[in-house]
Tab-separated table of C-alpha atoms (C1' of nucleotides) in Angstrom:
chain	number	residue	atom	x	y	z
A	1	MET	CA	-47.800	-7.629	-24.261
A	2	THR	CA	-44.815	-8.255	-21.980
A	3	ILE	CA	-43.947	-11.613	-23.462
A	4	GLN	CA	-43.829	-10.360	-27.077
A	5	PRO	CA	-40.061	-11.089	-27.354
A	6	ILE	CA	-40.660	-14.703	-26.307
A	7	LEU	CA	-43.523	-15.084	-28.790
A	8	GLU	CA	-41.277	-13.784	-31.582
A	9	GLU	CA	-38.672	-16.360	-30.648
A	10	PHE	CA	-41.240	-19.191	-30.554
A	11	LYS	CA	-42.440	-18.310	-34.076
A	12	LYS	CA	-39.237	-20.008	-35.253
A	13	HIS	CA	-40.463	-23.221	-33.616
A	14	LEU	CA	-44.265	-23.560	-33.207
A	15	PRO	CA	-46.232	-20.285	-33.102
A	16	PHE	CA	-48.664	-19.516	-30.293
A	17	ASN	CA	-52.329	-18.497	-30.730
A	18	ASP	CA	-53.878	-15.665	-28.663
A	19	GLU	CA	-55.264	-17.962	-26.007
A	20	GLU	CA	-51.919	-19.660	-25.428
A	21	ALA	CA	-50.164	-16.296	-25.357
A	22	ALA	CA	-52.598	-15.042	-22.713
A	23	LEU	CA	-51.976	-18.130	-20.545
A	24	MET	CA	-48.268	-17.526	-20.755
A	25	GLU	CA	-48.501	-13.754	-20.172
A	26	ASN	CA	-49.990	-14.488	-16.733
A	27	ARG	CA	-47.059	-16.611	-15.665
A	28	VAL	CA	-44.164	-14.488	-16.866
A	29	VAL	CA	-42.574	-11.647	-14.903
A	30	GLN	CA	-40.412	-8.887	-16.370
A	31	ARG	CA	-37.389	-7.746	-14.404
A	32	LYS	CA	-34.626	-5.172	-14.786
A	33	VAL	CA	-31.143	-6.199	-13.714
A	34	LYS	CA	-28.253	-3.800	-13.135
A	35	ARG	CA	-24.733	-4.367	-14.417
A	36	ARG	CA	-22.808	-6.725	-12.045
A	37	GLN	CA	-26.030	-7.755	-10.274
A	38	THR	CA	-26.486	-11.535	-9.883
A	39	ILE	CA	-29.753	-13.418	-10.397
A	40	LEU	CA	-28.302	-16.680	-9.060
A	41	GLN	CA	-25.614	-17.395	-6.482
A	42	GLU	CA	-23.928	-20.516	-5.156
A	43	GLY	CA	-26.042	-22.211	-2.481
A	44	MET	CA	-29.352	-20.877	-3.822
A	45	ILE	CA	-31.882	-23.111	-5.531
A	46	CYS	CA	-32.382	-21.827	-9.076
A	47	LYS	CA	-36.075	-20.851	-9.159
A	48	HIS	CA	-36.390	-19.383	-12.654
A	49	TYR	CA	-35.962	-20.034	-16.322
A	50	SER	CA	-34.886	-16.609	-17.658
A	51	PHE	CA	-35.192	-15.148	-21.160
A	52	VAL	CA	-32.885	-12.246	-22.052
A	53	VAL	CA	-34.794	-9.374	-23.702
A	54	LYS	CA	-31.960	-6.856	-23.530
A	55	GLY	CA	-28.403	-7.029	-22.220
A	56	CYS	CA	-26.001	-9.847	-21.530
A	57	PHE	CA	-25.272	-12.418	-18.787
A	58	ARG	CA	-22.607	-14.883	-17.840
A	59	MET	CA	-22.938	-18.097	-15.865
A	60	TYR	CA	-19.816	-19.048	-13.920
A	61	SER	CA	-18.409	-21.165	-11.137
A	62	ILE	CA	-15.800	-20.242	-8.522
A	63	ASP	CA	-13.116	-22.853	-7.744
A	64	GLU	CA	-11.294	-23.587	-4.436
A	65	LYS	CA	-8.663	-20.987	-5.315
A	66	GLY	CA	-11.320	-18.314	-5.810
A	67	ILE	CA	-10.919	-18.204	-9.593
A	68	GLU	CA	-14.048	-17.689	-11.722
A	69	HIS	CA	-14.713	-19.895	-14.759
A	70	ASN	CA	-17.293	-18.839	-17.352
A	71	ILE	CA	-19.498	-21.702	-18.442
A	72	GLN	CA	-21.939	-19.832	-20.655
A	73	PHE	CA	-22.925	-16.401	-21.955
A	74	ALA	CA	-26.502	-15.385	-22.807
A	75	ALA	CA	-27.473	-12.266	-24.767
A	76	GLU	CA	-30.698	-11.110	-26.454
A	77	ASN	CA	-33.244	-13.883	-27.223
A	78	ASP	CA	-31.334	-16.535	-25.349
A	79	TRP	CA	-32.440	-18.539	-22.306
A	80	ILE	CA	-30.363	-18.970	-19.166
A	81	THR	CA	-30.824	-21.075	-16.034
A	82	ASP	CA	-28.963	-23.636	-13.941
A	83	ILE	CA	-30.974	-26.475	-15.354
A	84	GLY	CA	-29.676	-29.037	-12.843
A	85	SER	CA	-30.650	-26.942	-9.838
A	86	PHE	CA	-33.913	-25.801	-11.445
A	87	TYR	CA	-35.357	-29.251	-12.200
A	88	SER	CA	-34.042	-31.154	-9.191
A	89	ASP	CA	-34.474	-28.453	-6.534
A	90	THR	CA	-30.887	-28.799	-5.358
A	91	PRO	CA	-28.584	-25.933	-4.314
A	92	SER	CA	-26.701	-24.478	-7.250
A	93	LYS	CA	-22.913	-24.334	-7.480
A	94	LEU	CA	-23.114	-21.544	-10.034
A	95	TYR	CA	-23.554	-17.798	-10.369
A	96	ILE	CA	-25.485	-15.889	-13.039
A	97	GLU	CA	-24.455	-12.233	-13.361
A	98	ALA	CA	-25.425	-9.361	-15.673
A	99	LEU	CA	-22.460	-8.043	-17.680
A	100	GLU	CA	-24.569	-5.078	-18.900
A	101	PRO	CA	-27.730	-3.357	-17.652
A	102	SER	CA	-30.352	-5.908	-18.699
A	103	VAL	CA	-34.036	-6.766	-18.990
A	104	ILE	CA	-35.230	-10.342	-18.581
A	105	LEU	CA	-38.467	-12.341	-18.552
A	106	GLN	CA	-38.690	-14.993	-15.848
A	107	ILE	CA	-40.839	-18.097	-15.407
A	108	GLU	CA	-40.998	-19.948	-12.107
A	109	LYS	CA	-40.818	-23.710	-11.974
A	110	LEU	CA	-44.441	-24.346	-10.933
A	111	ASP	CA	-45.676	-21.903	-13.565
A	112	LEU	CA	-43.608	-23.641	-16.213
A	113	TYR	CA	-45.068	-27.012	-15.163
A	114	PHE	CA	-48.570	-25.532	-15.366
A	115	LEU	CA	-47.786	-24.247	-18.862
A	116	TYR	CA	-46.330	-27.621	-19.943
A	117	ILE	CA	-49.729	-29.137	-19.152
A	118	SER	CA	-51.971	-26.398	-20.558
A	119	ILE	CA	-49.845	-25.829	-23.693
A	120	PRO	CA	-48.449	-29.268	-24.611
A	121	LYS	CA	-46.402	-27.975	-27.539
A	122	LEU	CA	-44.353	-25.950	-25.046
A	123	VAL	CA	-42.708	-29.212	-23.965
A	124	ARG	CA	-41.697	-29.745	-27.568
A	125	ILE	CA	-40.346	-26.188	-27.821
A	126	PHE	CA	-38.221	-26.456	-24.678
A	127	LYS	CA	-37.011	-29.867	-25.811
A	128	VAL	CA	-35.776	-28.363	-29.079
A	129	ILE	CA	-34.161	-25.416	-27.256
A	130	ILE	CA	-32.180	-27.717	-24.987
A	131	GLU	CA	-31.243	-30.016	-27.872
A	132	LYS	CA	-29.706	-27.095	-29.740
A	133	LYS	CA	-27.785	-26.042	-26.657
A	134	PHE	CA	-26.661	-29.643	-26.204
A	135	VAL	CA	-25.165	-29.714	-29.705
A	136	GLU	CA	-23.343	-26.407	-29.080
A	137	LEU	CA	-21.955	-27.732	-25.814
A	138	GLN	CA	-20.845	-30.961	-27.450
A	139	ASN	CA	-18.926	-28.984	-30.059
A	140	ARG	CA	-17.318	-26.988	-27.297
A	141	VAL	CA	-16.188	-30.158	-25.499
A	142	LEU	CA	-14.739	-31.428	-28.764
A	143	GLN	CA	-12.836	-28.160	-29.219
A	144	ASN	CA	-11.572	-28.268	-25.654
A	145	ILE	CA	-10.115	-31.761	-26.004
A	146	SER	CA	-8.744	-31.346	-29.532
A	147	SER	CA	-7.723	-27.725	-30.274
A	148	THR	CA	-5.148	-25.173	-29.161
A	149	ALA	CA	-6.188	-21.997	-27.375
A	150	GLN	CA	-5.656	-19.994	-30.565
A	151	GLN	CA	-7.980	-22.221	-32.585
A	152	ARG	CA	-10.597	-22.068	-29.818
A	153	TYR	CA	-10.365	-18.282	-29.704
A	154	LEU	CA	-10.767	-18.008	-33.476
A	155	SER	CA	-13.838	-20.214	-33.554
A	156	PHE	CA	-15.348	-18.375	-30.593
A	157	VAL	CA	-14.973	-15.084	-32.469
A	158	GLU	CA	-16.423	-16.669	-35.599
A	159	GLN	CA	-19.374	-18.331	-33.899
A	160	TYR	CA	-20.228	-15.519	-31.465
A	161	SER	CA	-19.014	-12.422	-33.302
A	162	ASN	CA	-21.826	-10.388	-31.690
A	163	LEU	CA	-20.522	-11.340	-28.225
A	164	ALA	CA	-16.826	-11.185	-29.031
A	165	HIS	CA	-16.691	-7.423	-29.597
A	166	ARG	CA	-18.997	-6.723	-26.689
A	167	LEU	CA	-17.285	-8.644	-23.909
A	168	PRO	CA	-14.121	-7.663	-22.011
A	169	SER	CA	-11.336	-10.014	-22.993
A	170	THR	CA	-10.993	-11.170	-19.387
A	171	GLN	CA	-14.433	-12.762	-19.737
A	172	ILE	CA	-13.561	-14.412	-23.031
A	173	ALA	CA	-10.324	-15.816	-21.575
A	174	SER	CA	-12.278	-17.283	-18.662
A	175	TYR	CA	-14.699	-18.905	-21.123
A	176	LEU	CA	-11.872	-20.381	-23.222
A	177	GLY	CA	-10.118	-21.750	-20.139
A	178	ILE	CA	-6.935	-19.665	-20.472
A	179	THR	CA	-5.404	-16.715	-18.572
A	180	PRO	CA	-6.064	-13.133	-19.763
A	181	GLU	CA	-2.282	-12.768	-20.221
A	182	PHE	CA	-2.166	-15.625	-22.670
A	183	LEU	CA	-5.194	-14.345	-24.594
A	184	SER	CA	-3.415	-11.021	-24.934
A	185	LYS	CA	-0.425	-12.862	-26.413
A	186	ILE	CA	-2.667	-14.738	-28.863
A	187	ARG	CA	-4.319	-11.522	-30.011
A	188	LYS	CA	-0.972	-9.839	-30.577
A	189	GLU	CA	0.211	-12.801	-32.603
A	190	LEU	CA	-2.935	-12.790	-34.742
A	191	SER	CA	-2.860	-9.038	-35.394
A	192	SER	CA	0.786	-9.084	-36.439
A	193	ARG	CA	-0.016	-11.511	-39.246
B	8	MET	CA	-40.941	-58.232	-25.664
B	9	THR	CA	-37.932	-56.815	-27.446
B	10	ILE	CA	-38.219	-53.373	-25.917
B	11	GLN	CA	-38.349	-54.612	-22.322
B	12	PRO	CA	-34.995	-52.929	-21.451
B	13	ILE	CA	-36.340	-49.576	-22.649
B	14	LEU	CA	-39.559	-50.008	-20.668
B	15	GLU	CA	-37.520	-50.734	-17.521
B	16	GLU	CA	-35.551	-47.550	-18.087
B	17	PHE	CA	-38.729	-45.490	-18.667
B	18	LYS	CA	-40.176	-46.703	-15.357
B	19	LYS	CA	-37.776	-44.261	-13.714
B	20	HIS	CA	-39.513	-41.440	-15.596
B	21	LEU	CA	-43.137	-42.095	-16.631
B	22	PRO	CA	-44.155	-45.770	-16.957
B	23	PHE	CA	-45.840	-47.088	-20.122
B	24	ASN	CA	-49.133	-49.031	-20.232
B	25	ASP	CA	-49.531	-52.132	-22.452
B	26	GLU	CA	-51.035	-50.229	-25.350
B	27	GLU	CA	-48.202	-47.711	-25.433
B	28	ALA	CA	-45.642	-50.491	-25.140
B	29	ALA	CA	-47.206	-52.296	-28.122
B	30	LEU	CA	-47.070	-49.134	-30.234
B	31	MET	CA	-43.425	-48.739	-29.422
B	32	GLU	CA	-42.564	-52.419	-29.939
B	33	ASN	CA	-43.646	-52.042	-33.600
B	34	ARG	CA	-41.237	-49.202	-34.218
B	35	VAL	CA	-38.109	-50.526	-32.534
B	36	VAL	CA	-35.558	-52.828	-34.160
B	37	GLN	CA	-33.024	-54.936	-32.307
B	38	ARG	CA	-29.537	-55.229	-33.742
B	39	LYS	CA	-26.295	-56.998	-32.849
B	40	VAL	CA	-23.067	-55.070	-33.366
B	41	LYS	CA	-19.613	-56.623	-33.431
B	42	ARG	CA	-16.620	-55.177	-31.621
B	43	ARG	CA	-15.026	-52.345	-33.708
B	44	GLN	CA	-18.052	-52.182	-35.993
B	45	THR	CA	-19.406	-48.651	-36.529
B	46	ILE	CA	-23.073	-47.707	-36.606
B	47	LEU	CA	-22.326	-44.145	-37.755
B	48	GLN	CA	-19.541	-42.705	-39.881
B	49	GLU	CA	-18.528	-39.216	-41.003
B	50	GLY	CA	-20.552	-38.069	-44.008
B	51	MET	CA	-23.579	-40.266	-43.181
B	52	ILE	CA	-26.834	-38.799	-41.954
B	53	CYS	CA	-27.549	-40.229	-38.506
B	54	LYS	CA	-30.812	-42.142	-39.000
B	55	HIS	CA	-31.294	-43.705	-35.566
B	56	TYR	CA	-31.644	-43.031	-31.887
B	57	SER	CA	-29.951	-46.079	-30.315
B	58	PHE	CA	-30.424	-47.640	-26.873
B	59	VAL	CA	-27.625	-49.867	-25.556
B	60	VAL	CA	-28.960	-53.166	-24.160
B	61	LYS	CA	-25.574	-54.870	-23.828
B	62	GLY	CA	-22.032	-53.726	-24.527
B	63	CYS	CA	-20.382	-50.359	-24.920
B	64	PHE	CA	-19.915	-47.663	-27.571
B	65	ARG	CA	-17.848	-44.568	-28.115
B	66	MET	CA	-18.676	-41.506	-30.213
B	67	TYR	CA	-15.636	-39.748	-31.661
B	68	SER	CA	-14.394	-37.300	-34.233
B	69	ILE	CA	-11.244	-37.474	-36.389
B	70	ASP	CA	-9.242	-34.240	-36.781
B	71	GLU	CA	-7.168	-33.008	-39.777
B	72	LYS	CA	-4.134	-34.858	-38.429
B	73	GLY	CA	-6.049	-38.118	-38.296
B	74	ILE	CA	-6.250	-38.184	-34.487
B	75	GLU	CA	-9.432	-39.536	-32.879
B	76	HIS	CA	-11.127	-37.632	-30.034
B	77	ASN	CA	-13.721	-39.372	-27.868
B	78	ILE	CA	-16.745	-37.190	-27.207
B	79	GLN	CA	-18.924	-39.682	-25.356
B	80	PHE	CA	-19.200	-43.256	-24.155
B	81	ALA	CA	-22.470	-45.183	-23.858
B	82	ALA	CA	-22.908	-48.465	-22.005
B	83	GLU	CA	-25.944	-50.459	-20.817
B	84	ASN	CA	-29.217	-48.473	-20.545
B	85	ASP	CA	-27.786	-45.368	-22.148
B	86	TRP	CA	-28.874	-43.678	-25.388
B	87	ILE	CA	-26.502	-42.659	-28.165
B	88	THR	CA	-26.988	-40.685	-31.379
B	89	ASP	CA	-25.531	-37.687	-33.204
B	90	ILE	CA	-28.409	-35.493	-32.205
B	91	GLY	CA	-27.431	-32.617	-34.549
B	92	SER	CA	-27.351	-34.834	-37.605
B	93	PHE	CA	-30.420	-36.830	-36.520
B	94	TYR	CA	-32.804	-33.888	-36.091
B	95	SER	CA	-31.557	-31.638	-38.898
B	96	ASP	CA	-30.846	-34.321	-41.529
B	97	THR	CA	-27.338	-33.037	-42.104
B	98	PRO	CA	-24.228	-35.200	-42.692
B	99	SER	CA	-22.525	-36.163	-39.460
B	100	LYS	CA	-18.922	-35.328	-38.648
B	101	LEU	CA	-18.810	-38.119	-36.081
B	102	TYR	CA	-18.304	-41.858	-35.735
B	103	ILE	CA	-20.070	-44.242	-33.361
B	104	GLU	CA	-18.219	-47.509	-32.794
B	105	ALA	CA	-18.768	-50.575	-30.593
B	106	LEU	CA	-15.928	-51.115	-28.112
B	107	GLU	CA	-17.362	-54.524	-27.158
B	108	PRO	CA	-19.723	-57.000	-28.850
B	109	SER	CA	-23.041	-55.248	-28.298
B	110	VAL	CA	-26.818	-55.393	-28.631
B	111	ILE	CA	-28.810	-52.236	-29.319
B	112	LEU	CA	-32.410	-51.150	-29.918
B	113	GLN	CA	-32.873	-48.594	-32.672
B	114	ILE	CA	-35.652	-46.149	-33.536
B	115	GLU	CA	-35.751	-44.333	-36.861
B	116	LYS	CA	-36.545	-40.651	-37.044
B	117	LEU	CA	-39.990	-40.960	-38.662
B	118	ASP	CA	-40.940	-43.690	-36.212
B	119	LEU	CA	-39.839	-41.524	-33.308
B	120	TYR	CA	-41.925	-38.624	-34.646
B	121	PHE	CA	-44.919	-40.969	-34.973
B	122	LEU	CA	-44.399	-42.083	-31.380
B	123	TYR	CA	-44.041	-38.461	-30.141
B	124	ILE	CA	-47.569	-37.868	-31.519
B	125	SER	CA	-49.200	-41.107	-30.431
B	126	ILE	CA	-47.531	-41.176	-26.984
B	127	PRO	CA	-47.237	-37.503	-25.918
B	128	LYS	CA	-45.423	-38.279	-22.680
B	129	LEU	CA	-42.563	-39.669	-24.770
B	130	VAL	CA	-41.646	-36.070	-25.657
B	131	ARG	CA	-41.407	-35.369	-21.941
B	132	ILE	CA	-39.244	-38.441	-21.385
B	133	PHE	CA	-36.795	-37.589	-24.151
B	134	LYS	CA	-36.706	-33.985	-22.932
B	135	VAL	CA	-35.651	-35.181	-19.467
B	136	ILE	CA	-33.071	-37.574	-20.940
B	137	ILE	CA	-31.407	-34.798	-22.921
B	138	GLU	CA	-31.575	-32.391	-19.976
B	139	LYS	CA	-29.649	-34.852	-17.825
B	140	LYS	CA	-27.063	-35.316	-20.538
B	141	PHE	CA	-26.839	-31.536	-20.868
B	142	VAL	CA	-25.992	-31.157	-17.182
B	143	GLU	CA	-23.305	-33.870	-17.448
B	144	LEU	CA	-21.802	-32.154	-20.470
B	145	GLN	CA	-21.838	-28.776	-18.733
B	146	ASN	CA	-19.916	-30.256	-15.816
B	147	ARG	CA	-17.422	-31.714	-18.241
B	148	VAL	CA	-16.903	-28.318	-19.901
B	149	LEU	CA	-16.355	-26.800	-16.466
B	150	GLN	CA	-13.757	-29.465	-15.658
B	151	ASN	CA	-12.021	-28.940	-18.985
B	152	ILE	CA	-11.611	-25.209	-18.466
B	153	SER	CA	-10.757	-25.335	-14.774
B	154	SER	CA	-8.948	-28.558	-13.799
B	155	THR	CA	-5.664	-30.339	-14.439
B	156	ALA	CA	-5.552	-33.629	-16.304
B	157	GLN	CA	-5.030	-35.487	-13.027
B	158	GLN	CA	-8.135	-33.982	-11.447
B	159	ARG	CA	-10.170	-34.751	-14.586
B	160	TYR	CA	-8.934	-38.345	-14.569
B	161	LEU	CA	-9.834	-38.780	-10.909
B	162	SER	CA	-13.352	-37.441	-11.367
B	163	PHE	CA	-13.846	-39.568	-14.484
B	164	VAL	CA	-12.939	-42.679	-12.494
B	165	GLU	CA	-15.219	-41.592	-9.663
B	166	GLN	CA	-18.211	-40.720	-11.853
B	167	TYR	CA	-17.900	-43.593	-14.336
B	168	SER	CA	-16.227	-46.299	-12.238
B	169	ASN	CA	-18.128	-48.955	-14.212
B	170	LEU	CA	-16.594	-47.665	-17.456
B	171	ALA	CA	-13.147	-46.851	-16.070
B	172	HIS	CA	-12.150	-50.455	-15.401
B	173	ARG	CA	-13.711	-51.695	-18.626
B	174	LEU	CA	-12.137	-49.339	-21.143
B	175	PRO	CA	-8.579	-49.419	-22.487
B	176	SER	CA	-6.677	-46.465	-21.103
B	177	THR	CA	-6.064	-45.176	-24.637
B	178	GLN	CA	-9.814	-44.557	-24.903
B	179	ILE	CA	-9.930	-42.795	-21.550
B	180	ALA	CA	-6.981	-40.569	-22.518
B	181	SER	CA	-8.746	-39.599	-25.736
B	182	TYR	CA	-11.873	-38.702	-23.733
B	183	LEU	CA	-9.889	-36.592	-21.264
B	184	GLY	CA	-8.075	-34.766	-24.057
B	185	ILE	CA	-4.563	-35.974	-23.167
B	186	THR	CA	-2.049	-38.387	-24.704
B	187	PRO	CA	-1.929	-42.053	-23.562
B	188	GLU	CA	1.686	-41.428	-22.493
B	189	PHE	CA	0.661	-38.668	-20.141
B	190	LEU	CA	-2.193	-40.725	-18.691
B	191	SER	CA	0.320	-43.465	-17.974
B	192	LYS	CA	2.452	-40.909	-16.104
B	193	ILE	CA	-0.569	-39.744	-14.092
B	194	ARG	CA	-1.465	-43.316	-13.144
B	195	LYS	CA	2.079	-44.073	-12.032
B	196	GLU	CA	2.118	-40.933	-9.908
B	197	LEU	CA	-1.218	-41.804	-8.291
B	198	SER	CA	-0.274	-45.420	-7.524
B	199	SER	CA	3.035	-44.448	-5.923
B	200	ARG	CA	1.215	-42.320	-3.372
C	17	DA	C1'	-12.325	16.688	-11.370
C	18	DT	C1'	-10.264	12.966	-8.958
C	19	DT	C1'	-9.533	8.664	-7.270
C	20	DA	C1'	-10.297	3.836	-7.165
C	21	DG	C1'	-11.045	-0.116	-9.493
C	22	DA	C1'	-11.362	-2.690	-13.399
C	23	DC	C1'	-9.016	-3.863	-17.758
C	24	DC	C1'	-5.156	-4.677	-20.969
C	25	DT	C1'	-0.333	-5.513	-22.203
C	26	DT	C1'	4.566	-7.086	-21.991
C	27	DA	C1'	8.054	-9.915	-20.548
C	28	DA	C1'	10.855	-13.340	-17.842
C	29	DA	C1'	10.784	-17.656	-15.393
C	30	DC	C1'	8.336	-21.764	-14.829
C	31	DT	C1'	5.339	-26.157	-15.411
C	32	DA	C1'	1.776	-29.181	-17.301
C	33	DG	C1'	1.345	-31.777	-20.944
C	34	DA	C1'	2.985	-33.089	-26.021
C	35	DT	C1'	6.184	-35.407	-28.926
C	36	DT	C1'	9.357	-38.782	-30.276
C	37	DA	C1'	11.260	-43.038	-29.790
C	38	DA	C1'	12.169	-47.531	-28.048
C	39	DG	C1'	10.946	-51.632	-25.503
C	40	DT	C1'	7.279	-54.785	-23.128
C	41	DT	C1'	3.010	-56.871	-22.509
C	42	DT	C1'	-1.458	-58.154	-23.783
C	43	DT	C1'	-5.043	-59.220	-26.985
C	44	DT	C1'	-6.777	-60.599	-31.387
C	45	DT	C1'	-6.608	-62.934	-35.584
C	46	DT	C1'	-5.296	-66.580	-38.551
D	13	DA	C1'	0.087	-72.143	-31.555
D	14	DA	C1'	2.125	-68.451	-34.057
D	15	DA	C1'	2.045	-64.061	-35.869
D	16	DA	C1'	0.212	-59.614	-36.021
D	17	DA	C1'	-1.788	-55.892	-34.049
D	18	DA	C1'	-3.120	-53.201	-30.409
D	19	DA	C1'	-2.160	-51.490	-25.708
D	20	DC	C1'	0.912	-49.909	-21.950
D	21	DT	C1'	5.193	-47.904	-20.038
D	22	DT	C1'	9.454	-45.106	-19.500
D	23	DA	C1'	12.274	-41.467	-20.429
D	24	DA	C1'	14.375	-37.463	-22.847
D	25	DT	C1'	13.323	-33.346	-25.193
D	26	DC	C1'	10.248	-29.771	-26.450
D	27	DT	C1'	6.255	-26.346	-26.351
D	28	DA	C1'	1.757	-24.356	-25.174
D	29	DG	C1'	0.080	-22.109	-21.616
D	30	DT	C1'	0.769	-20.357	-16.411
D	31	DT	C1'	2.662	-17.469	-12.944
D	32	DT	C1'	4.464	-13.434	-11.182
D	33	DA	C1'	5.296	-8.821	-11.549
D	34	DA	C1'	5.160	-4.284	-13.294
D	35	DG	C1'	3.335	-0.408	-15.856
D	36	DG	C1'	-0.370	1.755	-18.611
D	37	DT	C1'	-5.189	2.738	-20.002
D	38	DC	C1'	-9.837	3.147	-19.533
D	39	DT	C1'	-14.232	3.528	-16.888
D	40	DA	C1'	-17.113	4.595	-13.128
D	41	DA	C1'	-18.217	6.456	-9.011
D	42	DT	C1'	-17.732	10.020	-5.367
DNA sequence: ATTAGACCTTAAACTAGATTAAGTTTTTTT
DNA sequence: AAAAAAACTTAATCTAGTTTAAGGTCTAAT
């Protein structure tokens, strides 16, 4: 079954029976994405909720000066979408790009709405998913307004150790809101102690 | 009916019928909160989801140096809770304090769970509420990693003009992640142009 | 196998924002 | 109404992080 990875993930919340799984299987599409390929670009309406089976993505915005700013990473068993664009059908200001060759499972908006009605507990599951992401984001805001770049780097490495050794440091710097040059300085300082 | 302000707010999502309203009325408690009084403190488990009827609150954390950092404000018709502590029954690291004499409506966790079961669309409503807050928070993260303090101040004033003229500038500085002295400098610079 | 394009590092000069400190005004409490 | 406490401002000094620039390494594509 294509959606097996999603079902495994849902077991942590509220497990699905065979009938529910079959309903979902019909509405989910698997897709391969090459390294550097984008699945969302500025100006597009975000049509899908995507689940990462294999690989890694970043969501970023480009400012007036042309500089990219990483808002979020998503690796195996994580969900990624521009939730604002997705639910309100407005053009996105963001990009979602594969940082590695990847495999994802995608659900379209109307299919997700159909599933919300036919499998009511799915609403509960997606509510819990977003609540967890909300808490993570809130902690990140707190860090941003209260900590130095070094402290933020250390807690990024601690919290996302799987990502930290897998991502180019340019991408991490962009996520932390500092220049790659300064991250290099921080790393040197840390290694010399 | 005590919960009238909540019902008005829900009309924007999915309106309640009389029966549903009565169920909810039984599970909601009204409470007056004095200026500077806290409804949540570090170490406590956050027991309530709170709806602001009148007044204004801030949620903040205190760092090792004793400095307070504002994570969120909530004024009329907004919800406030430490969602991490509330759903996982873990001690909070945050404070919620009234910045003005206030009136709130509170729902306890078990009551909310009862209502989620007896009024299924309530799950949908709270999912949408948190999704909107998620988008706001994501924009704030983007601002924090990509903009100067002046730009962040200007977009705070634009987005929350109702709050901006109501809050002491110390509180705004703490929310923006800068010192009150530097905010004063920014304001002077803006007014002289 | 070679070249182009990312990626990483170092270092000097610069700037946004912090810190310290002192003085003024406004608000709150008694 | 007076006293205390909180809030706002200005300015000098300091520092975390940026900018610019150059050289070096690694990876990927022809």
